[in-house]
Coordinates of C-alpha atoms and ligand atoms in Angstrom, one line a residue:
X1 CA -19.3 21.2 45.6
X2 CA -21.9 22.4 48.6
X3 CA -20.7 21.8 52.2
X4 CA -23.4 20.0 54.0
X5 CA -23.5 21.7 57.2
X6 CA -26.3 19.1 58.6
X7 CA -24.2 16.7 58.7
X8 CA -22.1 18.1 61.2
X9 CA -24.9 20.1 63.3
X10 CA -28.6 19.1 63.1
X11 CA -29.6 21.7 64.6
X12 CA -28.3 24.6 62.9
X13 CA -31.0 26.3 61.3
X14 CA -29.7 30.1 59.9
X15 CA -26.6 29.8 57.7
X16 CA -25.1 32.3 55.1
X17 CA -23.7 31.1 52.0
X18 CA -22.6 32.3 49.0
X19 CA -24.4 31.3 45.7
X20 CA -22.2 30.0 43.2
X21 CA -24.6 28.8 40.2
X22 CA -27.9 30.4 39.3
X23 CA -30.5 28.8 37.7
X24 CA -34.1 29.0 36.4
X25 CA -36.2 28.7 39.6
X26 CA -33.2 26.9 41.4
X27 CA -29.7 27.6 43.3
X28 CA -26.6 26.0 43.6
X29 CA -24.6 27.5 47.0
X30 CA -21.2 27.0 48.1
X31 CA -22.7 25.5 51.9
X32 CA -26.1 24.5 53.3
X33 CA -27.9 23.7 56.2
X34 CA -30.7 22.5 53.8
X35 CA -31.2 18.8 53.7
X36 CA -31.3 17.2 50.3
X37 CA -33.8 14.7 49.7
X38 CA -31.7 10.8 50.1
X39 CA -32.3 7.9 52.4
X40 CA -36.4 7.7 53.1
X41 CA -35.8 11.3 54.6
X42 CA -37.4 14.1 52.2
X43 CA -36.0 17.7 52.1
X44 CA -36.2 20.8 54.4
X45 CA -38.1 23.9 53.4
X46 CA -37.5 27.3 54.3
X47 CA -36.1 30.5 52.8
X48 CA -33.4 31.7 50.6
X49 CA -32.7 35.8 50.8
X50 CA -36.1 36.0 51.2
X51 CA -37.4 33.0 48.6
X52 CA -38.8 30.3 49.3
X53 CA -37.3 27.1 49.3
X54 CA -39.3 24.4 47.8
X55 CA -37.2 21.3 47.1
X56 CA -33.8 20.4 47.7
X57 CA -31.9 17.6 46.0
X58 CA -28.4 16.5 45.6
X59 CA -26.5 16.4 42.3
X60 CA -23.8 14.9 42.6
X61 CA -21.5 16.9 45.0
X62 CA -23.7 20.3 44.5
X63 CA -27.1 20.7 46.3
X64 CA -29.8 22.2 44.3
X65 CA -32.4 24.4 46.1
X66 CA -35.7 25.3 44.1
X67 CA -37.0 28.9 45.4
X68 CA -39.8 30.3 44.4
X69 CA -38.8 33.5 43.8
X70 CA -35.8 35.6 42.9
X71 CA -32.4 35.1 45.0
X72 CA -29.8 38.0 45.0
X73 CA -26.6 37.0 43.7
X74 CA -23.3 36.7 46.0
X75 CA -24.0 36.3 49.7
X76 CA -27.0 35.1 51.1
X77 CA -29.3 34.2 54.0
X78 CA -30.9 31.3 54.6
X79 CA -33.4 30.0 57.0
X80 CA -34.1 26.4 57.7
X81 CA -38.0 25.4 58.7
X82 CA -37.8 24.5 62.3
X83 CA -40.5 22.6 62.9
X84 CA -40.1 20.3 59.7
X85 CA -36.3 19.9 60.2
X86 CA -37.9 18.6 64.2
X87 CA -40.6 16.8 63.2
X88 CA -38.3 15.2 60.1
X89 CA -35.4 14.5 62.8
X90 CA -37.9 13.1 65.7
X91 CA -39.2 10.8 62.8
X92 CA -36.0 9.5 61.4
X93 CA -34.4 8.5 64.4
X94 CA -37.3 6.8 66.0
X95 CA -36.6 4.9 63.0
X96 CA -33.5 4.2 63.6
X97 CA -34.7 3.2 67.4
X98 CA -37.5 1.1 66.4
X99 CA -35.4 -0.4 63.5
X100 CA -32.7 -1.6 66.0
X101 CA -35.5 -2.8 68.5
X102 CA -37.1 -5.2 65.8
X103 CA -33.6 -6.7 65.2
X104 CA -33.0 -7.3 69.1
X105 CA -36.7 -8.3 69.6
X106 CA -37.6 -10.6 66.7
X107 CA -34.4 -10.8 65.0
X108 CA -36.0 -8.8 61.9
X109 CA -33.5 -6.7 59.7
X110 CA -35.2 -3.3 58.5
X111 CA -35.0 -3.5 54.9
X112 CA -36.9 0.1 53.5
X113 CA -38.2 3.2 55.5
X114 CA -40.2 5.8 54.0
X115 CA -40.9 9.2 55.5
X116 CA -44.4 9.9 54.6
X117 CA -46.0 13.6 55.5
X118 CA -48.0 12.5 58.0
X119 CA -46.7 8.5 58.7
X120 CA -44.2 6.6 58.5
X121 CA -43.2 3.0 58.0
X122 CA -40.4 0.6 57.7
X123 CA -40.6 -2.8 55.6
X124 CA -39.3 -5.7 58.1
X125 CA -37.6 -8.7 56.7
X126 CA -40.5 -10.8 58.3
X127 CA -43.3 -13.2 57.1
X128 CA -45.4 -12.3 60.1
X129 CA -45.4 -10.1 63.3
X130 CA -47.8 -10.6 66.3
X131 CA -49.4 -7.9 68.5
X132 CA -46.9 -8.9 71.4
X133 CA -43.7 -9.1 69.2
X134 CA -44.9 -5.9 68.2
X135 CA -45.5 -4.3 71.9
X136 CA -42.0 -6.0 72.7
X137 CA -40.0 -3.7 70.0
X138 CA -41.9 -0.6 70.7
X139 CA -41.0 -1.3 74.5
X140 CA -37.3 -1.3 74.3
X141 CA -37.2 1.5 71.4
X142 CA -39.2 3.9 73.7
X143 CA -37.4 2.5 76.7
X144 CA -34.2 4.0 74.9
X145 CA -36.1 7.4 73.9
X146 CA -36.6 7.8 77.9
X147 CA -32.8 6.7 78.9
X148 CA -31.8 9.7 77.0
X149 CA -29.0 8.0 75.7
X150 CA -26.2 10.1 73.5
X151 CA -26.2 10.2 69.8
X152 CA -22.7 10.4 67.8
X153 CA -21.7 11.2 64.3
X154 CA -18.5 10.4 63.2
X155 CA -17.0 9.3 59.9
X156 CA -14.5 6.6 58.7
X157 CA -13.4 5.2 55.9
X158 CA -15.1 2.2 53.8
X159 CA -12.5 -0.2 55.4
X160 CA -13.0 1.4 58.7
X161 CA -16.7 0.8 58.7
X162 CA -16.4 -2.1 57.7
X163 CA -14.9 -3.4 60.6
X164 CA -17.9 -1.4 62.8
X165 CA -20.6 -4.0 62.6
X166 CA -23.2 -1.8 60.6
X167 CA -26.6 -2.4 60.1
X168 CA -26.4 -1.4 56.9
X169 CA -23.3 -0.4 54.5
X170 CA -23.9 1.5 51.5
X171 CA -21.4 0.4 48.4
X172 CA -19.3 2.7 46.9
X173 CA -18.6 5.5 49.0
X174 CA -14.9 6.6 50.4
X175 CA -16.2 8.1 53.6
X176 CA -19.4 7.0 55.6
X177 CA -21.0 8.8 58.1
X178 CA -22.4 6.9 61.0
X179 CA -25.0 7.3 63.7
X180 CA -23.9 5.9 66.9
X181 CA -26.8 5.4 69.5
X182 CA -24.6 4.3 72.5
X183 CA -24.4 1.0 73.6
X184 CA -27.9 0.2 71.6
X185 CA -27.5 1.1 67.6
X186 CA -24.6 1.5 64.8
X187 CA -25.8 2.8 61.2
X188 CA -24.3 4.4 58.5
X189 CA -26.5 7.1 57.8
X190 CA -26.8 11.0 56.2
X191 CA -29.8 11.9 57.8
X192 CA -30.6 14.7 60.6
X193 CA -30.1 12.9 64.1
X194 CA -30.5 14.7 67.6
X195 CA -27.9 14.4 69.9
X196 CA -29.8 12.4 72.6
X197 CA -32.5 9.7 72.4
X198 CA -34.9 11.7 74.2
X199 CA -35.2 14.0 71.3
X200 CA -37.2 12.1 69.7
X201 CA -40.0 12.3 72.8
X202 CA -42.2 8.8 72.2
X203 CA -42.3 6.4 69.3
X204 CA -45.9 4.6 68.6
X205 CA -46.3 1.8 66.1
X206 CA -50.0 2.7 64.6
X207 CA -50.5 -1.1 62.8
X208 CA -48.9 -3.0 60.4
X209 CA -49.5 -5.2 57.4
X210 CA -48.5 -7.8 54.7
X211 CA -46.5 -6.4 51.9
X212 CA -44.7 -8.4 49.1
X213 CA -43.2 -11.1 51.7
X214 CA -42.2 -8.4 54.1
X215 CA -44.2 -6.6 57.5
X216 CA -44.8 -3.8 56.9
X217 CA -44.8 -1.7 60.1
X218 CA -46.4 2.0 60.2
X219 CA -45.5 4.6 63.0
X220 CA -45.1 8.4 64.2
X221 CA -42.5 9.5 66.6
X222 CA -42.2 12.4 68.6
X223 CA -45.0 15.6 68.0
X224 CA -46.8 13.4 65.2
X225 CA -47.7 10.6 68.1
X226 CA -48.7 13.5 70.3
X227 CA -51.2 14.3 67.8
X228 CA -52.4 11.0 67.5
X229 CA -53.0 9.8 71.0
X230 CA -55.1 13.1 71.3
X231 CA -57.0 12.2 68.0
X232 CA -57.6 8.8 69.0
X233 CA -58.6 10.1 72.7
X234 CA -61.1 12.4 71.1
X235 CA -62.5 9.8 68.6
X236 CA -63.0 7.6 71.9
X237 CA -64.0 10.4 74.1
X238 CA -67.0 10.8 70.8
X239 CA -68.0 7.4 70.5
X240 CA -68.6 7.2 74.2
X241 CA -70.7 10.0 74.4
X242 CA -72.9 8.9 71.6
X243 CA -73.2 5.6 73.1
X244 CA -74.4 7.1 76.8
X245 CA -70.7 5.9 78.6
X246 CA -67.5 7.2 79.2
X247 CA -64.3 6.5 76.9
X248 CA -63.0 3.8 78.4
X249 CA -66.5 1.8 78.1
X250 CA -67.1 2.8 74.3
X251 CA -65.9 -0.2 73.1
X252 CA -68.4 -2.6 75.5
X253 CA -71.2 0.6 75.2
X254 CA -70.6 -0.2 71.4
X255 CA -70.9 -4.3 71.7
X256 CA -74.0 -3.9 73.4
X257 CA -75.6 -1.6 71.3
X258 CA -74.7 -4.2 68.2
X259 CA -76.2 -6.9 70.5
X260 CA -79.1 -5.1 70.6
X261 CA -79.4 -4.0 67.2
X262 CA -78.9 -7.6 66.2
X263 CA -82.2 -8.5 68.3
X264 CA -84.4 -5.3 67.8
X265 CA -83.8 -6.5 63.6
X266 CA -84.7 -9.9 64.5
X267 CA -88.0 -8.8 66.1
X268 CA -88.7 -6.6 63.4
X269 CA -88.5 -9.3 60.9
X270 CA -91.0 -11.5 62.7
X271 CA -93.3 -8.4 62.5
X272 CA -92.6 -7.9 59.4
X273 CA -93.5 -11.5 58.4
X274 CA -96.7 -11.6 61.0
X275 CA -97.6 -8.2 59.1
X276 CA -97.6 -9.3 55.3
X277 CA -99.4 -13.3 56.0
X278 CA -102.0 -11.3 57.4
X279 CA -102.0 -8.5 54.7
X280 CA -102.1 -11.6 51.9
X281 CA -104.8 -13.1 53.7
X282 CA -106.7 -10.0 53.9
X283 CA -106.2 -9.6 50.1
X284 CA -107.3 -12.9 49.5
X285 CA -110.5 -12.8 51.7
X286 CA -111.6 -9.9 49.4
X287 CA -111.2 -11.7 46.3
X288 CA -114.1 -13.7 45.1
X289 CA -113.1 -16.9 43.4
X290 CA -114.0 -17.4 39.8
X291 CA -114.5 -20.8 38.6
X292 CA -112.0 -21.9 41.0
X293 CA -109.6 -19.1 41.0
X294 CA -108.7 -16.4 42.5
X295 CA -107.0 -13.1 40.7
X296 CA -105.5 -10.9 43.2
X297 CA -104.5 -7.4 41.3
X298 CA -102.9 -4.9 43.9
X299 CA -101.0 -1.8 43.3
X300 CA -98.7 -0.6 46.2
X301 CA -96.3 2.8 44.8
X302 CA -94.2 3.1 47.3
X303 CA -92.7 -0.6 47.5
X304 CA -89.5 -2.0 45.9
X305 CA -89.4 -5.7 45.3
X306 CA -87.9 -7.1 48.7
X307 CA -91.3 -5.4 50.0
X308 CA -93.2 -6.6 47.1
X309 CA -91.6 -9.9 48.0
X310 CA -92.4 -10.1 51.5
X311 CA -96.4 -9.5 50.5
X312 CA -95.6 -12.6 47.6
X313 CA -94.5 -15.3 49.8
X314 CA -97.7 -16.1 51.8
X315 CA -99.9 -15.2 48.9
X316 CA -97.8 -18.3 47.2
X317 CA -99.8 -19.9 49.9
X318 CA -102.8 -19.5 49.1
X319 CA -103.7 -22.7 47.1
X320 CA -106.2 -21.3 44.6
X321 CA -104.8 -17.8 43.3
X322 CA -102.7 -16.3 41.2
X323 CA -101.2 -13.0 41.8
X324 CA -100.0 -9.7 39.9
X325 CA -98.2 -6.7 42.0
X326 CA -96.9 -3.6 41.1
X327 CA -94.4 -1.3 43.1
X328 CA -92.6 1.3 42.7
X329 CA -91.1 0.8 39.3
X330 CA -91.5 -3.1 39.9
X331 CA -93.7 -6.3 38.9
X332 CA -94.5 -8.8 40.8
X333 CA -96.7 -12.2 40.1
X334 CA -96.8 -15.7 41.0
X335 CA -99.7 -18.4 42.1
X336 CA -100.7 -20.8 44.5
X337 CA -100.0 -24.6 44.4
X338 CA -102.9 -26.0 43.1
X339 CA -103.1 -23.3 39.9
X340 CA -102.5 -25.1 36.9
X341 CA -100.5 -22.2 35.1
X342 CA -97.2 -21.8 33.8
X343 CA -96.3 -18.3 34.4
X344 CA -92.5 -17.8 32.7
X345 CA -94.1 -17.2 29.3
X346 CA -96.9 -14.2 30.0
X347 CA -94.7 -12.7 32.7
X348 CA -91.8 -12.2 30.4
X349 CA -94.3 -10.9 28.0
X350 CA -95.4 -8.0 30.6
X351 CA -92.2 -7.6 31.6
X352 CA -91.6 -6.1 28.0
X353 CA -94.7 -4.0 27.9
X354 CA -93.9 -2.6 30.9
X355 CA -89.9 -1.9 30.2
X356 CA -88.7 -3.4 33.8
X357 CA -86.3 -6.6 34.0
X358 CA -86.5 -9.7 36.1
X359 CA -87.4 -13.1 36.5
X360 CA -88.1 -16.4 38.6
X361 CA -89.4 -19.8 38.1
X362 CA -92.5 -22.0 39.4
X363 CA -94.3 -20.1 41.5
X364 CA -92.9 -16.8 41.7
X365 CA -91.5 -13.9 39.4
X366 CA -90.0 -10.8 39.6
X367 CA -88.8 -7.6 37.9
X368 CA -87.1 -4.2 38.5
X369 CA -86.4 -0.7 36.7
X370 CA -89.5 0.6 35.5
X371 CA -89.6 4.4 35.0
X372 CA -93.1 4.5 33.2
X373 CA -95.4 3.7 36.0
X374 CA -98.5 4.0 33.6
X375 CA -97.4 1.2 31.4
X376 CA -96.3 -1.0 34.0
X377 CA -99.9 -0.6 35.4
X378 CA -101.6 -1.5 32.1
X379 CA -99.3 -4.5 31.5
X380 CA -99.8 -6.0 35.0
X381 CA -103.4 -5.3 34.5
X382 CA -103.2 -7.0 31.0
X383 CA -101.7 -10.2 32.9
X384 CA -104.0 -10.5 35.6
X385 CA -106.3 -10.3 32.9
X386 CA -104.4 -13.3 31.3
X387 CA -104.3 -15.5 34.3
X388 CA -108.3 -15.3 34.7
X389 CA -109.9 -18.7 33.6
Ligands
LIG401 ZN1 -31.0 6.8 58.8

């Protein structure tokens, strides 16, 4: 059996213990100040006699450490990670906070909390949870982080607790080891707890979502939502700047700017338009009609279809011709109203020739994905030649 010295101080940091099982790449020792892995909370790092401690988990009564690296028999030192074992405690028991302040705000029971490395989140027993229900909760949780109020551990029997109106009780266990927030929260918990609220210095909630009939809620306590108001006041602070205004304005800067986007693409549009009527018509004033019809053949290298496209529509307009592009890796071709033409057969055929895909109806067609531009010239030549009279 290892003595589980967190559970009495969550603080204690440098221990010495004797080891009492070795192990390949693991230690059993007679007392720790290691945290095992249980309850949402992952395990403290640190070093072993000068190894390092990469995981710790419980089995059964024992507590395994796995070092990485060789630990002298008999008595040894170990060291417990400060900052995790803060960051790890400053994260559970804004939990255990925010947990409470969901049950006395919305009347929403906590039902899963995971300890993630750089987030965290709890899985309320809630269909839905609104920005204000949500502002409520983080309120009176942070409300109790700033009253400072004393945390207690103490242990009683299964009856016992039973009788202590828990939040939670877990089953089969003689002892159980509760959290006592006072006059606020009651929880039967093994985790690392500070022994005031203010500990845990600020609890944020970051969003939250749907998740298999629950809310799930994501947050960062402590030195984590330190980092993340000054990452989300740089980010602002950035945006602002590139927009020409200060933080606070970013977000009207940036609906502007999308206003204006909005119009300056409207207006190019219209000049787009304006631009290929009057490049069709130009094509079409330089083609002399033969018997009736006109044959407009026009390469352009550099164009894909949607500009190909743009160039097509009014040239459909022009009564009396028929039309064959080429683009860059594309074919284009289509007539006027008044040619008497169907166009599906001979355009499929080109297609093939010129190893590109497409196709259309009535008046205009279309195809993509030609890498041989000197075929797909002769075949578009070879239909304009086609749709000659
Ligand atoms: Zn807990």
């Amino acid at each position: 059996m290892t003595e589980r010295l967190y559970l009495a101080d969550s603080y204690l940091l440098e221990f010495t213990a004797r080891v009492v099982e070795r192990r390949p790449g693991a230690v059993v020792l007679d007392r720790t100040a290691f945290y095992a892995t249980s309850g949402g909370q992952p395990h403290d790092m640190g070093t072993l006699g000068g190894a390092r401690v990469t995981g710790v988990e419980a089995e059964g009564d024992a507590v395994v450490h796995a070092v990485d690296g060789e630990v002298p028999g008999g008595e040894v030192r170990g060291a417990v990670d400060a900052a995790r074992r803060r960051d790890h405690r400053e994260q559970h028991h804004g939990q255990h906070l925010l947990s409470r302040a969901f049950i006395e705000t919305c009347g929403a029971e906590t039902v899963s909390f995971h300890l993630g490395d750089a987030r965290c989140t709890i899985d309320l027993a809630l269909r839905d949870l609104s920005g204000a229900e949500a502002a409520r909760a983080e309120d009176l949780a942070n409300l109790v982080v700033r009253e400072n109020r004393p945390v207690e551990t103490t242990w009683h029997s299964a009856a016992e607790a039973r009788t202590l109106g828990l939040r939670k009780l877990p089953d089969g266990l003689d002892r159980v080891r509760v959290v006592t927030v006072k006059d606020f929260d009651r929880c039967a918990c093994g985790g690392t707890h500070p022994s005031r609220t203010g500990d845990v210095g600020q609890i944020r909630v970051l969003g939250w979502e749907k998740s298999k009939g629950h809310v799930r809620v994501t947050f960062v306590c402590g030195g984590r939502a330190l980092l993340d108001a000054r990452s989300r006041a740089e980010a602002l602070s950035a945006a602002g700047a590139a927009l020409g205004a200060g933080a606070m304005q970013a977000a009207a800067a940036a609906a502007r700017a999308a206003e204006d986007l909005k119009a300056a693409r409207r207006e190019l549009g219209e000049f787009r338009e304006r631009a290929a009527a009057a490049e069709a018509g130009d094509l079409v004033a330089r083609t002399p009609a033969v018997s009736g019809r006109r044959v407009v053949r026009a390469s352009f290298p550099g164009r894909d279809v949607p500009a190909l496209l743009a160039l097509a529509r009014p040239l459909c307009g022009a009564r009396d011709a028929v039309f064959v592009l080429t683009g860059q890796g594309a074919l284009v071709a289509g007539r006027g109203e008044d040619v008497p033409l169907d166009l599906a057969a001979p355009f499929r055929e080109a297609a093939a020739a010129a190893g590109v895909r497409g196709g259309g109806r009535g008046q205009l067609f279309q195809a993509a994905g030609g890498t041989d531009p000197a075929a797909l010239e002769a075949a578009a030549d070879a239909l304009a030649r086609k749709l000659a009279p």
